[in-house]
XYZ file of C-alpha atoms in Angstrom:
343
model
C 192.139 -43.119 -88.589
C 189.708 -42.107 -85.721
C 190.782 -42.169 -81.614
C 194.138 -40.437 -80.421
C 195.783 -40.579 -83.676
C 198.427 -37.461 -83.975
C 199.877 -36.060 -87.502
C 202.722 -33.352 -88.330
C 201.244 -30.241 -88.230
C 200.827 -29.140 -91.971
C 203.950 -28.159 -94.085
C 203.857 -24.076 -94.839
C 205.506 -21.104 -93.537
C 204.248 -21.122 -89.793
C 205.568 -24.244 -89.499
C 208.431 -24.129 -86.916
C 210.679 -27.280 -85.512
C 209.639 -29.513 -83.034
C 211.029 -28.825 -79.545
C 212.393 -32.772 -79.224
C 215.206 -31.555 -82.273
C 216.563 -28.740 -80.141
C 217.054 -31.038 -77.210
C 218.704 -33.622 -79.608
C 221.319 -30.681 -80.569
C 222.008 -30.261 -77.025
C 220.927 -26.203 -77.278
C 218.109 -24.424 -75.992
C 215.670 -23.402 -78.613
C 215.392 -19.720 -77.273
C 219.226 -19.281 -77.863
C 218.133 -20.343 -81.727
C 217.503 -18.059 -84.728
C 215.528 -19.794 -87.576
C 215.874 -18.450 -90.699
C 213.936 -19.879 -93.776
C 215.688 -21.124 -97.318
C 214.455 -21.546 -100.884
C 211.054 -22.666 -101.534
C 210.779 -26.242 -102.073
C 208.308 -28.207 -103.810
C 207.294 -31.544 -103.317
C 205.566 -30.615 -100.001
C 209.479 -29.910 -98.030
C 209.677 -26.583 -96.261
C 213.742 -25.971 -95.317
C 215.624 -23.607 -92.933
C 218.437 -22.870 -91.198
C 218.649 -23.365 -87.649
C 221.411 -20.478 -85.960
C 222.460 -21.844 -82.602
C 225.076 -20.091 -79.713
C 228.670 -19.706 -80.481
C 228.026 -19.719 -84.279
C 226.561 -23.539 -85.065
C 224.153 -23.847 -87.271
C 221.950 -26.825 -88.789
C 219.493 -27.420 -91.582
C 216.163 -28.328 -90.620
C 213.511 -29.739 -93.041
C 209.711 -30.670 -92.584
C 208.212 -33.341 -94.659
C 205.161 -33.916 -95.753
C 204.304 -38.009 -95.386
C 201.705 -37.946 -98.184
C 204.620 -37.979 -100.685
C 206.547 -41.424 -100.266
C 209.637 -40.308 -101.788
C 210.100 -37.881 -98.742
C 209.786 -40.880 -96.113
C 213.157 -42.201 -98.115
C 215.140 -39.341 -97.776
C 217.180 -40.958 -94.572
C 217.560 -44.604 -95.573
C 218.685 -42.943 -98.813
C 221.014 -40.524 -97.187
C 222.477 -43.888 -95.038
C 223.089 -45.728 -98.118
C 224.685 -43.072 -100.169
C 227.018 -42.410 -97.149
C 228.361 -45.857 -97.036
C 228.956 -46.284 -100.324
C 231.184 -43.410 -100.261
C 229.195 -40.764 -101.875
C 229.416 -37.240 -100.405
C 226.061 -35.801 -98.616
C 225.163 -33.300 -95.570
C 225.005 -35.898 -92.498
C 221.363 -36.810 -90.783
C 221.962 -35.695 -87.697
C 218.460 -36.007 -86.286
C 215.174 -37.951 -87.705
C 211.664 -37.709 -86.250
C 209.567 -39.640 -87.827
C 206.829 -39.292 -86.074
C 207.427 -35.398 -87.040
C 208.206 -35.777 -90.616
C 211.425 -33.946 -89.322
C 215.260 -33.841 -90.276
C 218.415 -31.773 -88.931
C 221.103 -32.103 -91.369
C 224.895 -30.965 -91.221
C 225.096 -27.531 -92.633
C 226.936 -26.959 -96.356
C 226.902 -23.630 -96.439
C 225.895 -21.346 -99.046
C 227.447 -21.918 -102.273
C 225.601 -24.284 -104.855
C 227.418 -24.896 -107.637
C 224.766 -22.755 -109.535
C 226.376 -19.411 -108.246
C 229.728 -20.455 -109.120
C 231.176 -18.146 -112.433
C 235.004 -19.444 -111.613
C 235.327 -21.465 -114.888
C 238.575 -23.509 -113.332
C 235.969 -24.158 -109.651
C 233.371 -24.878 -112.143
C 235.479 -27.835 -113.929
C 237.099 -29.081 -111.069
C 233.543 -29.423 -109.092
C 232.305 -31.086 -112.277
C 234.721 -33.613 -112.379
C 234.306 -34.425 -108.710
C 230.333 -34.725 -109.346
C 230.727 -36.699 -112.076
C 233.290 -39.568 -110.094
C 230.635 -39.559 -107.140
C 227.891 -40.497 -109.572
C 229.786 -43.019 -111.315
C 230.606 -44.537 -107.579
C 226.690 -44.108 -107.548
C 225.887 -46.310 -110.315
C 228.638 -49.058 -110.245
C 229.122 -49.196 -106.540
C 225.734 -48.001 -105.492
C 224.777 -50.481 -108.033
C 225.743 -53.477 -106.691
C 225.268 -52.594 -103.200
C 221.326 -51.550 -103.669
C 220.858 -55.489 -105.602
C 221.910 -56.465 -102.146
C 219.728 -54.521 -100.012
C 215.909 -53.523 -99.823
C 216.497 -50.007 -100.462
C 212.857 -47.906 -100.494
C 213.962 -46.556 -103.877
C 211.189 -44.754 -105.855
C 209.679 -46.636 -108.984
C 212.132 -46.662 -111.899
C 211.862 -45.280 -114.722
C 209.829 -46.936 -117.534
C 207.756 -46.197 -120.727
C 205.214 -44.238 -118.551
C 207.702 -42.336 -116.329
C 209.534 -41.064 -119.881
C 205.884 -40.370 -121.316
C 205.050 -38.943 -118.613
C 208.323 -36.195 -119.112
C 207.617 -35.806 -122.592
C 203.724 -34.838 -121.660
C 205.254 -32.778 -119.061
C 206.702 -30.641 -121.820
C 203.539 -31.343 -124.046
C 201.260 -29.440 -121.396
C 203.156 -26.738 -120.008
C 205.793 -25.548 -123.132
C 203.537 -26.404 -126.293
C 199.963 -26.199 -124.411
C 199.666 -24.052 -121.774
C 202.620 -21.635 -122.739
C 202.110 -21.699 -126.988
C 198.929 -22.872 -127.642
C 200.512 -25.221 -130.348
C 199.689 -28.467 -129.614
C 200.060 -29.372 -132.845
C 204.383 -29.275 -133.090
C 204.875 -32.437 -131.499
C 203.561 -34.153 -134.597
C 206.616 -34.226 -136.442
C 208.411 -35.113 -133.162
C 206.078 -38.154 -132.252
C 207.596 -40.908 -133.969
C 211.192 -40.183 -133.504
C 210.627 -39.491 -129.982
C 209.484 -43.280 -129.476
C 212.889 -43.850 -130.985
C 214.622 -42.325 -128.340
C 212.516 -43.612 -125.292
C 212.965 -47.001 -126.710
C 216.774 -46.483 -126.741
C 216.962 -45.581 -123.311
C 214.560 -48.335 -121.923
C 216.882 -51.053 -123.730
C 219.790 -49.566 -121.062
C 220.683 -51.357 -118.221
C 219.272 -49.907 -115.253
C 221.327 -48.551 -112.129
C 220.428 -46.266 -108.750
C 220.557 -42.933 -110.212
C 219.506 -39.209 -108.479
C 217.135 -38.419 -111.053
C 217.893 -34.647 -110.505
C 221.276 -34.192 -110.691
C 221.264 -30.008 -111.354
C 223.674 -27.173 -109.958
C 221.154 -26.034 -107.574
C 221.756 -29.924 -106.151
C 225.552 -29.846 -105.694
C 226.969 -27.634 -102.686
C 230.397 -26.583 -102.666
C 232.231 -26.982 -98.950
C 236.225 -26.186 -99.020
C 236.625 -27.189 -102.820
C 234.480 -30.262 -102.232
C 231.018 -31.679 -104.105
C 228.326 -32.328 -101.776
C 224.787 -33.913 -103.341
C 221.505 -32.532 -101.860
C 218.049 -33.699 -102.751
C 218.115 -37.158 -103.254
C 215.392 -38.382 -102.516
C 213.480 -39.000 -105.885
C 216.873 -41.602 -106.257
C 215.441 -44.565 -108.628
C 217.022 -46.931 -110.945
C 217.140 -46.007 -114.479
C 219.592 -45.721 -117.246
C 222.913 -43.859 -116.258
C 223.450 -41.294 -118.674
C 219.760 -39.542 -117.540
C 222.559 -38.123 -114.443
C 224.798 -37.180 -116.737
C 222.389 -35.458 -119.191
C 221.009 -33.667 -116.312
C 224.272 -32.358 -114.682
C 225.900 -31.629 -118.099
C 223.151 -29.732 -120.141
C 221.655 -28.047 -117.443
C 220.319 -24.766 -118.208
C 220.893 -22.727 -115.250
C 224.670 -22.892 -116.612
C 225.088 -24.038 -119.636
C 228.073 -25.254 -119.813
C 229.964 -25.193 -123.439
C 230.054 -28.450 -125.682
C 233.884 -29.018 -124.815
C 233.434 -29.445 -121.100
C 230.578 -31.172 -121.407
C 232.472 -33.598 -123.356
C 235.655 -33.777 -121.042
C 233.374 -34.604 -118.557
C 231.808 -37.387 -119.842
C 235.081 -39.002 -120.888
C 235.712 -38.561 -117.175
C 232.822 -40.207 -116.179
C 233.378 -43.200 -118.319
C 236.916 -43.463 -117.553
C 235.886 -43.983 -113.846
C 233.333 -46.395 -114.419
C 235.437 -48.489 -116.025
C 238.315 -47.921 -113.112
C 235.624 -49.052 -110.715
C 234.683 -52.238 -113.322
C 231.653 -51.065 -115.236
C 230.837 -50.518 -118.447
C 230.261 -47.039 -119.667
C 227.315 -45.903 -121.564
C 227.354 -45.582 -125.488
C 228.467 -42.025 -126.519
C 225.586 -41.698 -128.086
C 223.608 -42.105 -125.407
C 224.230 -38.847 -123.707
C 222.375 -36.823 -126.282
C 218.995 -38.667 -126.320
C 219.086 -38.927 -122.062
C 219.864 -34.986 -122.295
C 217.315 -34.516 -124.177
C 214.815 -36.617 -122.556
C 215.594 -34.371 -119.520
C 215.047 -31.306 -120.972
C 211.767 -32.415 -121.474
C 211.083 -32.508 -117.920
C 212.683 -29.616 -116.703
C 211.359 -27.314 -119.436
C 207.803 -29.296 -118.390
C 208.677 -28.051 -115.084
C 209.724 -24.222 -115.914
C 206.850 -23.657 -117.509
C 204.263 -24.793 -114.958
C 206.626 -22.972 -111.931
C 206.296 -19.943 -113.819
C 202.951 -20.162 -114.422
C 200.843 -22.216 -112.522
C 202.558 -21.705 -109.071
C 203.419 -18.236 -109.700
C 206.908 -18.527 -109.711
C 208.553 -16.305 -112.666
C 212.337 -16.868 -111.660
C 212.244 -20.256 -113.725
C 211.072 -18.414 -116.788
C 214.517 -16.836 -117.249
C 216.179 -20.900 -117.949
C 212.839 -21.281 -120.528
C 215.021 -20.852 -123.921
C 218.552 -21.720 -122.427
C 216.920 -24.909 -122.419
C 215.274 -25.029 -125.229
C 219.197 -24.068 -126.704
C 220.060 -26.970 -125.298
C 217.389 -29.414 -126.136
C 218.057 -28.767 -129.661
C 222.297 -29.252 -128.796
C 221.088 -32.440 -127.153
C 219.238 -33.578 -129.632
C 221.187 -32.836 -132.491
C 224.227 -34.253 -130.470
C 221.904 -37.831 -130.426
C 220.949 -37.751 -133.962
C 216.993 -36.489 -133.030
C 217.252 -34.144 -136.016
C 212.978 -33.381 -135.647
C 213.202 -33.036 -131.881
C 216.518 -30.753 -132.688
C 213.818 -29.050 -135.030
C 211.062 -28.768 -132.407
C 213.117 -26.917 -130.035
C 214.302 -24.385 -132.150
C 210.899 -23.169 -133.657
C 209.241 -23.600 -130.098
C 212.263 -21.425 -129.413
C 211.563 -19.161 -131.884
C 207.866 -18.888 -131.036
C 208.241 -18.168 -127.466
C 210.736 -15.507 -128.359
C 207.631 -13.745 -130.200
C 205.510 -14.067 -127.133
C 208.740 -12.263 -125.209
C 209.898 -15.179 -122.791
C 213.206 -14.003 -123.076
C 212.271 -10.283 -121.924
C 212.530 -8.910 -118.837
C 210.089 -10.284 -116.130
């Protein structure tokens, strides 16, 4: 583009709201206090804005060159009316790449220890995702929603690569493990491309569920896409920055099909939990490894063997008995190298 064409300024930490937002919020921007949150990838840069007499709002720059970003709002609409609980959009600038969002506070369910908080915000999570996938389900086959691409064979390859590179590669220099794995892997991709697909949030962690007066709140949405249900589950239920024992995990996902069928689905195979869990792992182990060590980001190296723990529960769970295998020597190995010592 040549002429009087304008972008967003760039997304990094100078970056500071544009002065149209403030006037939208009906405060003056010298009576504000900005105060940045966690790092985000996927070129998002969030903070809090403090206004007078104790308001506050979230505020979050975009970057346009990732398309998933430019869905966050017509997401956020969509999830709204189909009854699933979010922060409010309170302000879009597109023009900006800029959002103010209701405020949810501080607690992620991450941070939670309460064992009784943690169940009962579990089995709120998991009715809003299965209002997400048989509601949202029906409701997204009726409208154009910008989802991103769903998941197929080169999405799930692209997980299990993920892994490949940063875990076995980068991290091990043993390349050579995933042999036995190969073939039984295809296994499990194949089972979970012959699922029906439905909207999903494709990273449905703790760190992506706020807590606001007892109630579940769903953050970082964007990335939604159809693919097979249980991938949510597997990625709520064997997440590594809890862990949550096999029983709960298991009560949960009884809830989860009990309320898909009250809102006339059909539940997933149990089986199917332990080869999506597993096929998450991938990714987020994929992604702890190149955090820690590509970006330069050694808090994710702490949730490196939790989830390896649980890749080989998951896999075991799904009858993956090499990938089950896999994990616990990689395990093993990265124990040697001291992964699991202080940073």
């Amino acid at each position: 583009l040549t002429g009087d064409a304008v972008f967003p300024p760039p997304v990094n930490e100078h970056r500071r709201p544009d002065a149209r937002l403030f006037a939208a919020l009906g405060v003056d921007a010298d009576d504000c206090r900005i105060q940045d949150l966690r790092k985000q990838g996927s070129g998002r840069r969030y903070a809090r804005i403090h206004g007078p007499e104790g308001r506050s709002w979230v505020w979050c720059a975009y970057s346009p060159e990732r398309r998933e970003n430019g869905a966050f709002v017509a997401v956020a609409e969509f999830l709204g009316r189909i009854g699933v609980r979010i922060p409010r959009v309170l302000v879009h600038l597109g023009d900006a790449c800029e959002i103010v969002s209701d405020d949810l506070g501080r607690q992620p369910l991450q941070e939670v220890t309460d064992q009784v908080v943690i169940e009962e915000a579990l089995a709120d999570v998991v009715a809003q995702v299965a209002r997400l996938h048989v509601v949202g389900d029906r409701a997204a086959r009726l409208e154009e929603l910008p989802l991103q691409p769903g998941f197929t064979k080169g999405l799930y390859d692209w997980e299990r690569d993920y892994f490949r590179e940063h875990i076995l590669g980068n991290l091990l220099g043993a390349d050579e493990l995933w042999a036995d794995a190969a073939e039984e892997y295809c296994g499990l991709r194949s089972r979970l491309l012959a699922e029906p697909t439905v909207p999903i949030h494709r990273d449905l962690q703790s760190a992506n569920i706020m807590l606001v007066d007892g109630r579940a709140y769903l953050i970082d949405f964007q990335g939604m896409r159809r693919g097979c249900a249980a991938y949510d589950l597997g990625s709520l239920l064997f997440d590594p920055y809890m862990s949550h024992p096999a029983p709960l995990r298991q009560r949960m996902w009884r809830r989860y099909g009990e309320e898909v069928s009250r809102l006339g689905g059909v539940p997933p195979a149990d089986e199917l939990l332990g080869a999506a869990a597993a096929q998450r792992l991938l990714q987020a182990l994929g992604a702890y490894g190149k955090l820690w060590r590509a970006d330069n980001l050694p808090w994710y190296r702490q949730f490196i063997l939790p989830a390896l723990d649980l890749l080989a529960q998951a896999a075991d769970s799904g009858g993956f008995g090499c990938l089950a295998a896999l994990a616990r020597e990689v395990r093993a190995r990265a124990v040697h190298k001291g992964v699991g010592a202080e940073a």
